[in-house]
PDB file of C-alpha atoms in Angstrom:
ATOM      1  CA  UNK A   1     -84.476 -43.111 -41.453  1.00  0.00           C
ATOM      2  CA  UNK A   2     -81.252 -45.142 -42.007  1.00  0.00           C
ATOM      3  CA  UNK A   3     -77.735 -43.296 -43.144  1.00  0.00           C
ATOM      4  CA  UNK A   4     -75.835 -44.545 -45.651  1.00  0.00           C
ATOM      5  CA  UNK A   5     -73.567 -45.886 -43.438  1.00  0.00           C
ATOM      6  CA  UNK A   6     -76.707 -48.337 -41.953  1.00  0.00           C
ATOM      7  CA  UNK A   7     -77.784 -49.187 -45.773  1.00  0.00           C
ATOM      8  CA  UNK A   8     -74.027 -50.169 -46.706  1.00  0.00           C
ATOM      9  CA  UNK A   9     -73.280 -52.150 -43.540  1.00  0.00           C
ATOM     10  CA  UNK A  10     -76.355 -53.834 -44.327  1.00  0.00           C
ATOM     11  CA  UNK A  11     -75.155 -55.801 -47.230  1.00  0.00           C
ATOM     12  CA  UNK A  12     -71.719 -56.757 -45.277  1.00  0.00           C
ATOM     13  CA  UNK A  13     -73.243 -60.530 -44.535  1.00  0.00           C
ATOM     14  CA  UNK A  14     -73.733 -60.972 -48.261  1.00  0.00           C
ATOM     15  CA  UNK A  15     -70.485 -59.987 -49.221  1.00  0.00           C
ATOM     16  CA  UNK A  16     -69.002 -63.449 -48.044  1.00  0.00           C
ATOM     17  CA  UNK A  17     -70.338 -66.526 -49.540  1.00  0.00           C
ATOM     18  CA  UNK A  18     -71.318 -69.973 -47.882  1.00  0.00           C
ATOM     19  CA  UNK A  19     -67.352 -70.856 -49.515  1.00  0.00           C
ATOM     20  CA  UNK A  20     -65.626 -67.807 -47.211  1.00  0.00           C
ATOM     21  CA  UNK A  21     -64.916 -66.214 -50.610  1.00  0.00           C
ATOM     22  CA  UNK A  22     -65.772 -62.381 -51.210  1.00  0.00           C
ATOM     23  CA  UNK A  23     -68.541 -62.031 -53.347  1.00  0.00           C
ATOM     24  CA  UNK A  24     -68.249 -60.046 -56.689  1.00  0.00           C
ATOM     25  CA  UNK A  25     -71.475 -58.043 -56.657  1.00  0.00           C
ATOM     26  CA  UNK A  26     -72.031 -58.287 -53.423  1.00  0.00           C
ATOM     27  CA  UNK A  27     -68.589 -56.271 -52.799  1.00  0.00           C
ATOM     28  CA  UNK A  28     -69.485 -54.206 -55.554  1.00  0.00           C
ATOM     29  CA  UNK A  29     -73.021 -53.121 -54.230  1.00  0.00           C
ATOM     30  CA  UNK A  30     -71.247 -52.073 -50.464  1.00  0.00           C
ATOM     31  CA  UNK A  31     -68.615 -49.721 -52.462  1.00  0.00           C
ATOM     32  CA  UNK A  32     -71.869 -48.061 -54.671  1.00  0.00           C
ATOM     33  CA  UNK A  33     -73.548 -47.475 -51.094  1.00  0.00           C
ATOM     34  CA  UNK A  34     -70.179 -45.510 -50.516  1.00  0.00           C
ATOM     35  CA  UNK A  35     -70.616 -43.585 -53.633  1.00  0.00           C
ATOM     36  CA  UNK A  36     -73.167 -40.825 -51.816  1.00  0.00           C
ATOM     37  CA  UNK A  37     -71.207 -40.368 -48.960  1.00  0.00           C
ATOM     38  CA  UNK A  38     -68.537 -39.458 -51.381  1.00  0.00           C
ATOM     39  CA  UNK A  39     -71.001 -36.807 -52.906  1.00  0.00           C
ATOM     40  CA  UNK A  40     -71.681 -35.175 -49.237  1.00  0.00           C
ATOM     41  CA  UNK A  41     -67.849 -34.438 -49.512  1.00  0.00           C
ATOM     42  CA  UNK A  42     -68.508 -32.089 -52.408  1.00  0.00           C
ATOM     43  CA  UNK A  43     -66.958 -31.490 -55.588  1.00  0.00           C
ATOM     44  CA  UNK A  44     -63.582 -31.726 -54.004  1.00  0.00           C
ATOM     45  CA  UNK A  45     -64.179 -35.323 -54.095  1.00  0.00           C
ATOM     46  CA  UNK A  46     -65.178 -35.426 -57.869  1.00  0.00           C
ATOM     47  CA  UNK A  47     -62.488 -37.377 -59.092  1.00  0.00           C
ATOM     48  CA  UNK A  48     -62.609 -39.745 -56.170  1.00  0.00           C
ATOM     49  CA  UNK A  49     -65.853 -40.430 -57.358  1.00  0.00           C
ATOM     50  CA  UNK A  50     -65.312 -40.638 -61.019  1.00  0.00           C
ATOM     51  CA  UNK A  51     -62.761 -43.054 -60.302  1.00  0.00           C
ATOM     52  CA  UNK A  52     -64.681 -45.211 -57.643  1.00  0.00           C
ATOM     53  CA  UNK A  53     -67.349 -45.109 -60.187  1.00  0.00           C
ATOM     54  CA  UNK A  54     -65.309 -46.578 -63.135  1.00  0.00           C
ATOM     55  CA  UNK A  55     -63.972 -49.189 -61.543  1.00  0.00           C
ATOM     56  CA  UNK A  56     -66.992 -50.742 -60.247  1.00  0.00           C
ATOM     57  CA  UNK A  57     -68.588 -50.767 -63.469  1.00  0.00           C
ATOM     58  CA  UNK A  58     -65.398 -52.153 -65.355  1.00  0.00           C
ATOM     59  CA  UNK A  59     -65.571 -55.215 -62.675  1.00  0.00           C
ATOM     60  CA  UNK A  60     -69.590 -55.386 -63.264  1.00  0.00           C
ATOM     61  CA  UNK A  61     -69.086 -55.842 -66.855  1.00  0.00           C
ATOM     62  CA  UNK A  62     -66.545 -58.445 -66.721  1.00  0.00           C
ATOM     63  CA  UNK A  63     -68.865 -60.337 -64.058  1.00  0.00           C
ATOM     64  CA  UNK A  64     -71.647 -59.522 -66.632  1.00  0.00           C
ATOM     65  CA  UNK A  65     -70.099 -61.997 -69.086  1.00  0.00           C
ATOM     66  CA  UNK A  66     -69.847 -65.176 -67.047  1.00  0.00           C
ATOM     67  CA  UNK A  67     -72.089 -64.626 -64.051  1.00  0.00           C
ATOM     68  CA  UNK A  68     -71.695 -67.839 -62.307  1.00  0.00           C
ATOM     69  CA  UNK A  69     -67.818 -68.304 -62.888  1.00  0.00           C
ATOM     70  CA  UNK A  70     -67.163 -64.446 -61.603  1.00  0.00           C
ATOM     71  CA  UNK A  71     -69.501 -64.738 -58.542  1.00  0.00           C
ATOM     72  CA  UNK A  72     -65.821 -64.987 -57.013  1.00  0.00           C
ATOM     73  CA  UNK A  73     -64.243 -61.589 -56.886  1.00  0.00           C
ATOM     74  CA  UNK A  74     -61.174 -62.651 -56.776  1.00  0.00           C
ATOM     75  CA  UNK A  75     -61.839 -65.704 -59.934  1.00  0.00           C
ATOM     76  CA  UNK A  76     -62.160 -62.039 -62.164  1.00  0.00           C
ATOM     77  CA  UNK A  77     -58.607 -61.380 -61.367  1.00  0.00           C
ATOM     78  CA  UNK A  78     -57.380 -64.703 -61.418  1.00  0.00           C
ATOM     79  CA  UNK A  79     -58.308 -65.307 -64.947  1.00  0.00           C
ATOM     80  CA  UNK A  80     -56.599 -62.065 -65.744  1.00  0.00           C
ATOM     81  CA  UNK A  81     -53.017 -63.300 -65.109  1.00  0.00           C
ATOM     82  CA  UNK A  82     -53.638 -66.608 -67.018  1.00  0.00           C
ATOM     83  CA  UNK A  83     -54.609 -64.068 -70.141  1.00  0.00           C
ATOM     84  CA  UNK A  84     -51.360 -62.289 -69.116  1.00  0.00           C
ATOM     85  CA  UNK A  85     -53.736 -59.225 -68.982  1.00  0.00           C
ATOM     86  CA  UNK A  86     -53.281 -58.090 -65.190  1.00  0.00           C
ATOM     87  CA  UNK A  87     -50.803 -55.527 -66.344  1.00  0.00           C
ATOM     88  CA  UNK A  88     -52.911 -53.367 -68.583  1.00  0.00           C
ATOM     89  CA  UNK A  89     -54.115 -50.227 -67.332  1.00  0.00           C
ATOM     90  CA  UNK A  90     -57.545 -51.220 -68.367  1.00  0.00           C
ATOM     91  CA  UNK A  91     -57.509 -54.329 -66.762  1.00  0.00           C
ATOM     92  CA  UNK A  92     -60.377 -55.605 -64.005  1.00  0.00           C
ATOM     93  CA  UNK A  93     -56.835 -56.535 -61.766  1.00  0.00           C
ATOM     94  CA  UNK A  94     -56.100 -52.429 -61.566  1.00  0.00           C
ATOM     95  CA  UNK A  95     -59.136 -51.612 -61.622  1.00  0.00           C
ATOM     96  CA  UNK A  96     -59.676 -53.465 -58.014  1.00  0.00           C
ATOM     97  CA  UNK A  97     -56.652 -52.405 -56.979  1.00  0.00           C
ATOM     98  CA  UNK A  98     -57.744 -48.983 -57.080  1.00  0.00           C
ATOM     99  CA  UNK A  99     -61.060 -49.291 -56.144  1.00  0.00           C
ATOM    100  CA  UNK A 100     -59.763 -50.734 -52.720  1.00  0.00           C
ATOM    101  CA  UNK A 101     -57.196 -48.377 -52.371  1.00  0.00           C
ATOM    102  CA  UNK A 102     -59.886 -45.053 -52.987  1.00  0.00           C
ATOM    103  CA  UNK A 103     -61.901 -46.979 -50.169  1.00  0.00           C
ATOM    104  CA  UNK A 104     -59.188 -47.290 -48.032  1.00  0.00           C
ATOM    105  CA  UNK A 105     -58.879 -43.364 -48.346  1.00  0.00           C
ATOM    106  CA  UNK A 106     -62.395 -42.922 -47.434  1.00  0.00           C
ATOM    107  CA  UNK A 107     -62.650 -45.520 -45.048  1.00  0.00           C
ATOM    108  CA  UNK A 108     -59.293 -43.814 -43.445  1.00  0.00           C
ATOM    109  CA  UNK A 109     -60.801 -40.599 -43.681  1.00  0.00           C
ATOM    110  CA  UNK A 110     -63.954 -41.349 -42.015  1.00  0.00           C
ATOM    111  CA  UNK A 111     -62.118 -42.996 -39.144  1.00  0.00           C
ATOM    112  CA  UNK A 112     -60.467 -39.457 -38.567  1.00  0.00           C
ATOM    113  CA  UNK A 113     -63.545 -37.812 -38.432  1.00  0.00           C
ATOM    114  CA  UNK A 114     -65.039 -40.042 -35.971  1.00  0.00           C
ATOM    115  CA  UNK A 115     -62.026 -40.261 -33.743  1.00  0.00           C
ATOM    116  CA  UNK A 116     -61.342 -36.420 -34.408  1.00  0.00           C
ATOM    117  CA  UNK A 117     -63.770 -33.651 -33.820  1.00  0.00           C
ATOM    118  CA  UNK A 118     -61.026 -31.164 -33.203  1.00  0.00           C
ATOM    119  CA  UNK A 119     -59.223 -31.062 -36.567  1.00  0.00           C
ATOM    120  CA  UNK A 120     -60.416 -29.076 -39.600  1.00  0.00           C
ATOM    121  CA  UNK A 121     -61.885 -31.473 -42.751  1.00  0.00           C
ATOM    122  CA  UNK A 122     -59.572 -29.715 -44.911  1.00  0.00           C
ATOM    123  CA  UNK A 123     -57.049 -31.199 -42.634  1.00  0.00           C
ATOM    124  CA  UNK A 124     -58.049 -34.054 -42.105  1.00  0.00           C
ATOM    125  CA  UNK A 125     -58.691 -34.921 -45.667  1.00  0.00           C
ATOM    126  CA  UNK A 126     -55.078 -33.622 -46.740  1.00  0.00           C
ATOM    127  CA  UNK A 127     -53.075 -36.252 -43.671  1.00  0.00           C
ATOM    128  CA  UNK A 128     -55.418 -38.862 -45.233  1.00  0.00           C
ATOM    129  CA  UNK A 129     -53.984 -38.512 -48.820  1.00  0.00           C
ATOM    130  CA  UNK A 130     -50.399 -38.375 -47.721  1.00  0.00           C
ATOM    131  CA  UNK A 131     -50.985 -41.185 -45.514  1.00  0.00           C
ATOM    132  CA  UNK A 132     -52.913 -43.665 -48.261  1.00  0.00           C
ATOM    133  CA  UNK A 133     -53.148 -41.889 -51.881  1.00  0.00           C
ATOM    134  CA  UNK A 134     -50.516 -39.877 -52.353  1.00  0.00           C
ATOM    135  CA  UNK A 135     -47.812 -42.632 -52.272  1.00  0.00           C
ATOM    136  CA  UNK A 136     -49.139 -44.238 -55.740  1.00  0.00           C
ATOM    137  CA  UNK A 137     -49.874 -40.300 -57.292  1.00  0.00           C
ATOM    138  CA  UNK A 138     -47.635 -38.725 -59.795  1.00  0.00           C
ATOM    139  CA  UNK A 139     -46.525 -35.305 -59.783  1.00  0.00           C
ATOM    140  CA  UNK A 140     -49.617 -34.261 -62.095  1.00  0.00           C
ATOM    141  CA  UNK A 141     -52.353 -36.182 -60.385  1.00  0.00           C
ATOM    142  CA  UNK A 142     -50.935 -35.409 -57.039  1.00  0.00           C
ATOM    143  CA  UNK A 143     -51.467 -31.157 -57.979  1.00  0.00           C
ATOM    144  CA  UNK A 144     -55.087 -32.465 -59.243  1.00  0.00           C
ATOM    145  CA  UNK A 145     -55.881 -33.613 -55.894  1.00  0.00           C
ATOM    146  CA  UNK A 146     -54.351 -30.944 -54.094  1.00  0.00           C
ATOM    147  CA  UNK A 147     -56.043 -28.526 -55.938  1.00  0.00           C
ATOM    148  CA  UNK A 148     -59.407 -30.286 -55.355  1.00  0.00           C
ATOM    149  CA  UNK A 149     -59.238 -30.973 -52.087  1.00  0.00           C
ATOM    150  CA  UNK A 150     -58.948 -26.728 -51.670  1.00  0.00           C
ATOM    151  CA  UNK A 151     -62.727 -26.963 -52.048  1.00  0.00           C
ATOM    152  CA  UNK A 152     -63.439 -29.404 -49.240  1.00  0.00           C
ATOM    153  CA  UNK A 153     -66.611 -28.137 -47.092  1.00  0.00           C
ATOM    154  CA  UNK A 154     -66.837 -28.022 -43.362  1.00  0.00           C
ATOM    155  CA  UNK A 155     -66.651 -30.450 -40.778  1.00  0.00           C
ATOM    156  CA  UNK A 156     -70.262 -29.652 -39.811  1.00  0.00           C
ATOM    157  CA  UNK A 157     -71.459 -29.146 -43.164  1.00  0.00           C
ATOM    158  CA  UNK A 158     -69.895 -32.514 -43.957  1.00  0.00           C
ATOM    159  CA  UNK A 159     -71.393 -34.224 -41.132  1.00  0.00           C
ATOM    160  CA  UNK A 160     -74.880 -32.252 -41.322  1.00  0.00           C
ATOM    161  CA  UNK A 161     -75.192 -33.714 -44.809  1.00  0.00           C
ATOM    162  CA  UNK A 162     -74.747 -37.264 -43.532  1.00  0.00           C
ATOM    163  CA  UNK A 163     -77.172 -37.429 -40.709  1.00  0.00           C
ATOM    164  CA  UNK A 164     -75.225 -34.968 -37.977  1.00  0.00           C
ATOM    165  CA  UNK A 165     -72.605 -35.503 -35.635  1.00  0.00           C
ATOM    166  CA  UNK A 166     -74.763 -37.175 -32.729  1.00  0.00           C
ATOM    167  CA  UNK A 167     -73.957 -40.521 -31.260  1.00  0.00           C
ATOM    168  CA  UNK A 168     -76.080 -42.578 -33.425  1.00  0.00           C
ATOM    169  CA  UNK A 169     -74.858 -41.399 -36.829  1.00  0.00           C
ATOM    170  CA  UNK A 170     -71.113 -41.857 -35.462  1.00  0.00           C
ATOM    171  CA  UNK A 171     -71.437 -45.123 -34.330  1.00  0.00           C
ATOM    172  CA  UNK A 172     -73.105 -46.295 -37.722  1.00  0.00           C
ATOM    173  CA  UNK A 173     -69.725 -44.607 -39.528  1.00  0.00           C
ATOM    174  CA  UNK A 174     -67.639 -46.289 -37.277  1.00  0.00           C
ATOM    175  CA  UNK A 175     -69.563 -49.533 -37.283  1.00  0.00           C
ATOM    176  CA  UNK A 176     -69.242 -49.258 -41.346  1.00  0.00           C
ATOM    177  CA  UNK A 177     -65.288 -48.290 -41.600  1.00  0.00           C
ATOM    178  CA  UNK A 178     -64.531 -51.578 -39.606  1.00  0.00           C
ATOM    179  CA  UNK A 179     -67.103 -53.669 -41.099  1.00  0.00           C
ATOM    180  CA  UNK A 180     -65.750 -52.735 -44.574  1.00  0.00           C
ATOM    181  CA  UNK A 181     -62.439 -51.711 -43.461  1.00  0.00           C
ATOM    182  CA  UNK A 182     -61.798 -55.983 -42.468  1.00  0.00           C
ATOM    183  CA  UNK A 183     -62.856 -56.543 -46.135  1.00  0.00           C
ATOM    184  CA  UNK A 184     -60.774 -54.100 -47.685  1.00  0.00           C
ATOM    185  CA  UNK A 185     -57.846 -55.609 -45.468  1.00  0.00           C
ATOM    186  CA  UNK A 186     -58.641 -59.520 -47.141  1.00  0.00           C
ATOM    187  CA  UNK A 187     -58.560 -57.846 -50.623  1.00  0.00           C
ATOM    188  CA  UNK A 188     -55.379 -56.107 -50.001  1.00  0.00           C
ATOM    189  CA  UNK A 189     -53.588 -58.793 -48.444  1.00  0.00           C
ATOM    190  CA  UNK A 190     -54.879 -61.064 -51.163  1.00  0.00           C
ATOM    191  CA  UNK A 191     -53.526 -58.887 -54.216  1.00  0.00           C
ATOM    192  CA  UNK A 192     -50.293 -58.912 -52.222  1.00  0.00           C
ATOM    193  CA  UNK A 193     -49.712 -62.597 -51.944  1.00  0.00           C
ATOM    194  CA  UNK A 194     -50.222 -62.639 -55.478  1.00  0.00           C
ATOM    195  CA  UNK A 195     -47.951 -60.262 -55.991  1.00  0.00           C
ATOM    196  CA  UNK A 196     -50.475 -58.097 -57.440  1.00  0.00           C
ATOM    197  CA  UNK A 197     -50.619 -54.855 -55.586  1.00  0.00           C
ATOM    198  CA  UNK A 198     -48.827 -52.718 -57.987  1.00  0.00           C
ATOM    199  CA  UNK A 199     -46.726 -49.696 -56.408  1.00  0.00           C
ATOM    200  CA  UNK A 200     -46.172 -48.567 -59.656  1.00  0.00           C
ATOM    201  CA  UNK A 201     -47.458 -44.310 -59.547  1.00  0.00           C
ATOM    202  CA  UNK A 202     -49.982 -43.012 -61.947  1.00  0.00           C
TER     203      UNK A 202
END
C-alpha cells in the first residue's frame, strides 16, 4: 500500500510541462496530496489546513476560467499585476505566496522528523515556525498558532498514522520533501525576481 508521500511524489513529473514551466493543476494536485498528511498532524494543524485548503481552491477557480491560458502557474499571477490586482489580500498572487510558504513549513518540518528521531514533535514543530512562519505572523496569529500547536500529538503517534517510522516510509518522506521541496524553491525564487514575495505580516 503506497503512503501519501509515494502518491504525491508520483505526480512530481507532471508538474513540469514539455515548456520547463510549472504546471497549474498539476502543482495544485501535489499540494492536495499534502493535505492528509497535514490531517495525521491533528487538530493542531487545523488552520494550516484551512489555509492550504483555501488557497488551492482560489488558484483552481481562477485556472477554472481560462483553462488553456492558466495551464502556466505562474501566467495566473502574471496577469494579476497587469490588472494591478497582485496586492489584494484576495488575490491568486497571495494566495500562492502562502500556499508555498505553508508547504515550506511542512516540507521543513518533515525534514526534521526524518533527520531527527531524538527531538519531541512538539519541538520540532515549534523551531519549524520560528524558522519559516513566524517571520510573516502578527502578534494575534502568531498566539493562534502557538496555542494550536499545544495540541500537537506524538512523534510515534504522528509517524504511526503515516505508515511508521521504518526505513521505507522515511525514505518516501524524504524522497517527497526534496522532490517538492526543488519546486517550492523555483516558485519562491520566481515570486522574488518579480518582486512579489511580500514580507508584509498578517
Amino acid at each position: 500500500m503506497s503512503s501519501a508521500f509515494t502518491q504525491a511524489s508520483a505526480l512530481f513529473p507532471n508538474v513540469k510541462g514539455p515548456d520547463g514551466f510549472i504546471q497549474t493543476l498539476p502543482f495544485l494536485d501535489v499540494c492536495r496530496q499534502v493535505l492528509p498528511v497535514v490531517d495525521k498532524l491533528g487538530t493542531a494543524f487545523a488552520l494550516v489546513k484551512t489555509d492550504i485548503g483555501g488557497n488551492i481552491e482560489r488558484l483552481a477557480q481562477r485556472a477554472a476560467k481560462d483553462p488553456e491560458r492558466y495551464r502556466r502557474l505562474f501566467t495566473i499571477v502574471q496577469d494579476e499585476v497587469v490588472e494591478k490586482t497582485h496586492t489584494e489580500s484576495t488575490s491568486c498572487t497571495k494566495g500562492l505566496l502562502w500556499l508555498k510558504r505553508a508547504m515550506e513549513f511542512i516540507c521543513a518540518l518533515l525534514r526534521r522528523i526524518h533527520d531527527d528521531a531524538a527531538t519531541p514533535l512538539s519541538t520540532e514543530v515549534d523551531e519549524t515556525y520560528r524558522a519559516t512562519l513566524m517571520q510573516f505572523h502578527g502578534f494575534f496569529v502568531s498566539n493562534a498558532f502557538w496555542l494550536a500547536f499545544k495540541f500537537v500529538p506524538s512523534r510515534d503517534e504522528f509517524l504511526t498514522s503515516v505508515g511508521g517510522s521504518g526505513p521505507e516510509v522515511m525514505g518516501e518522506m524524504l524522497g517527497f520533501v526534496d522532490g517538492f521541496g526543488a519546486i517550492l524553491e523555483e516558485v519562491h525564487k520566481w515570486m522574488v525576481e518579480q518582486g512579489l514575495n511580500d514580507p508584509t505580516k498578517v
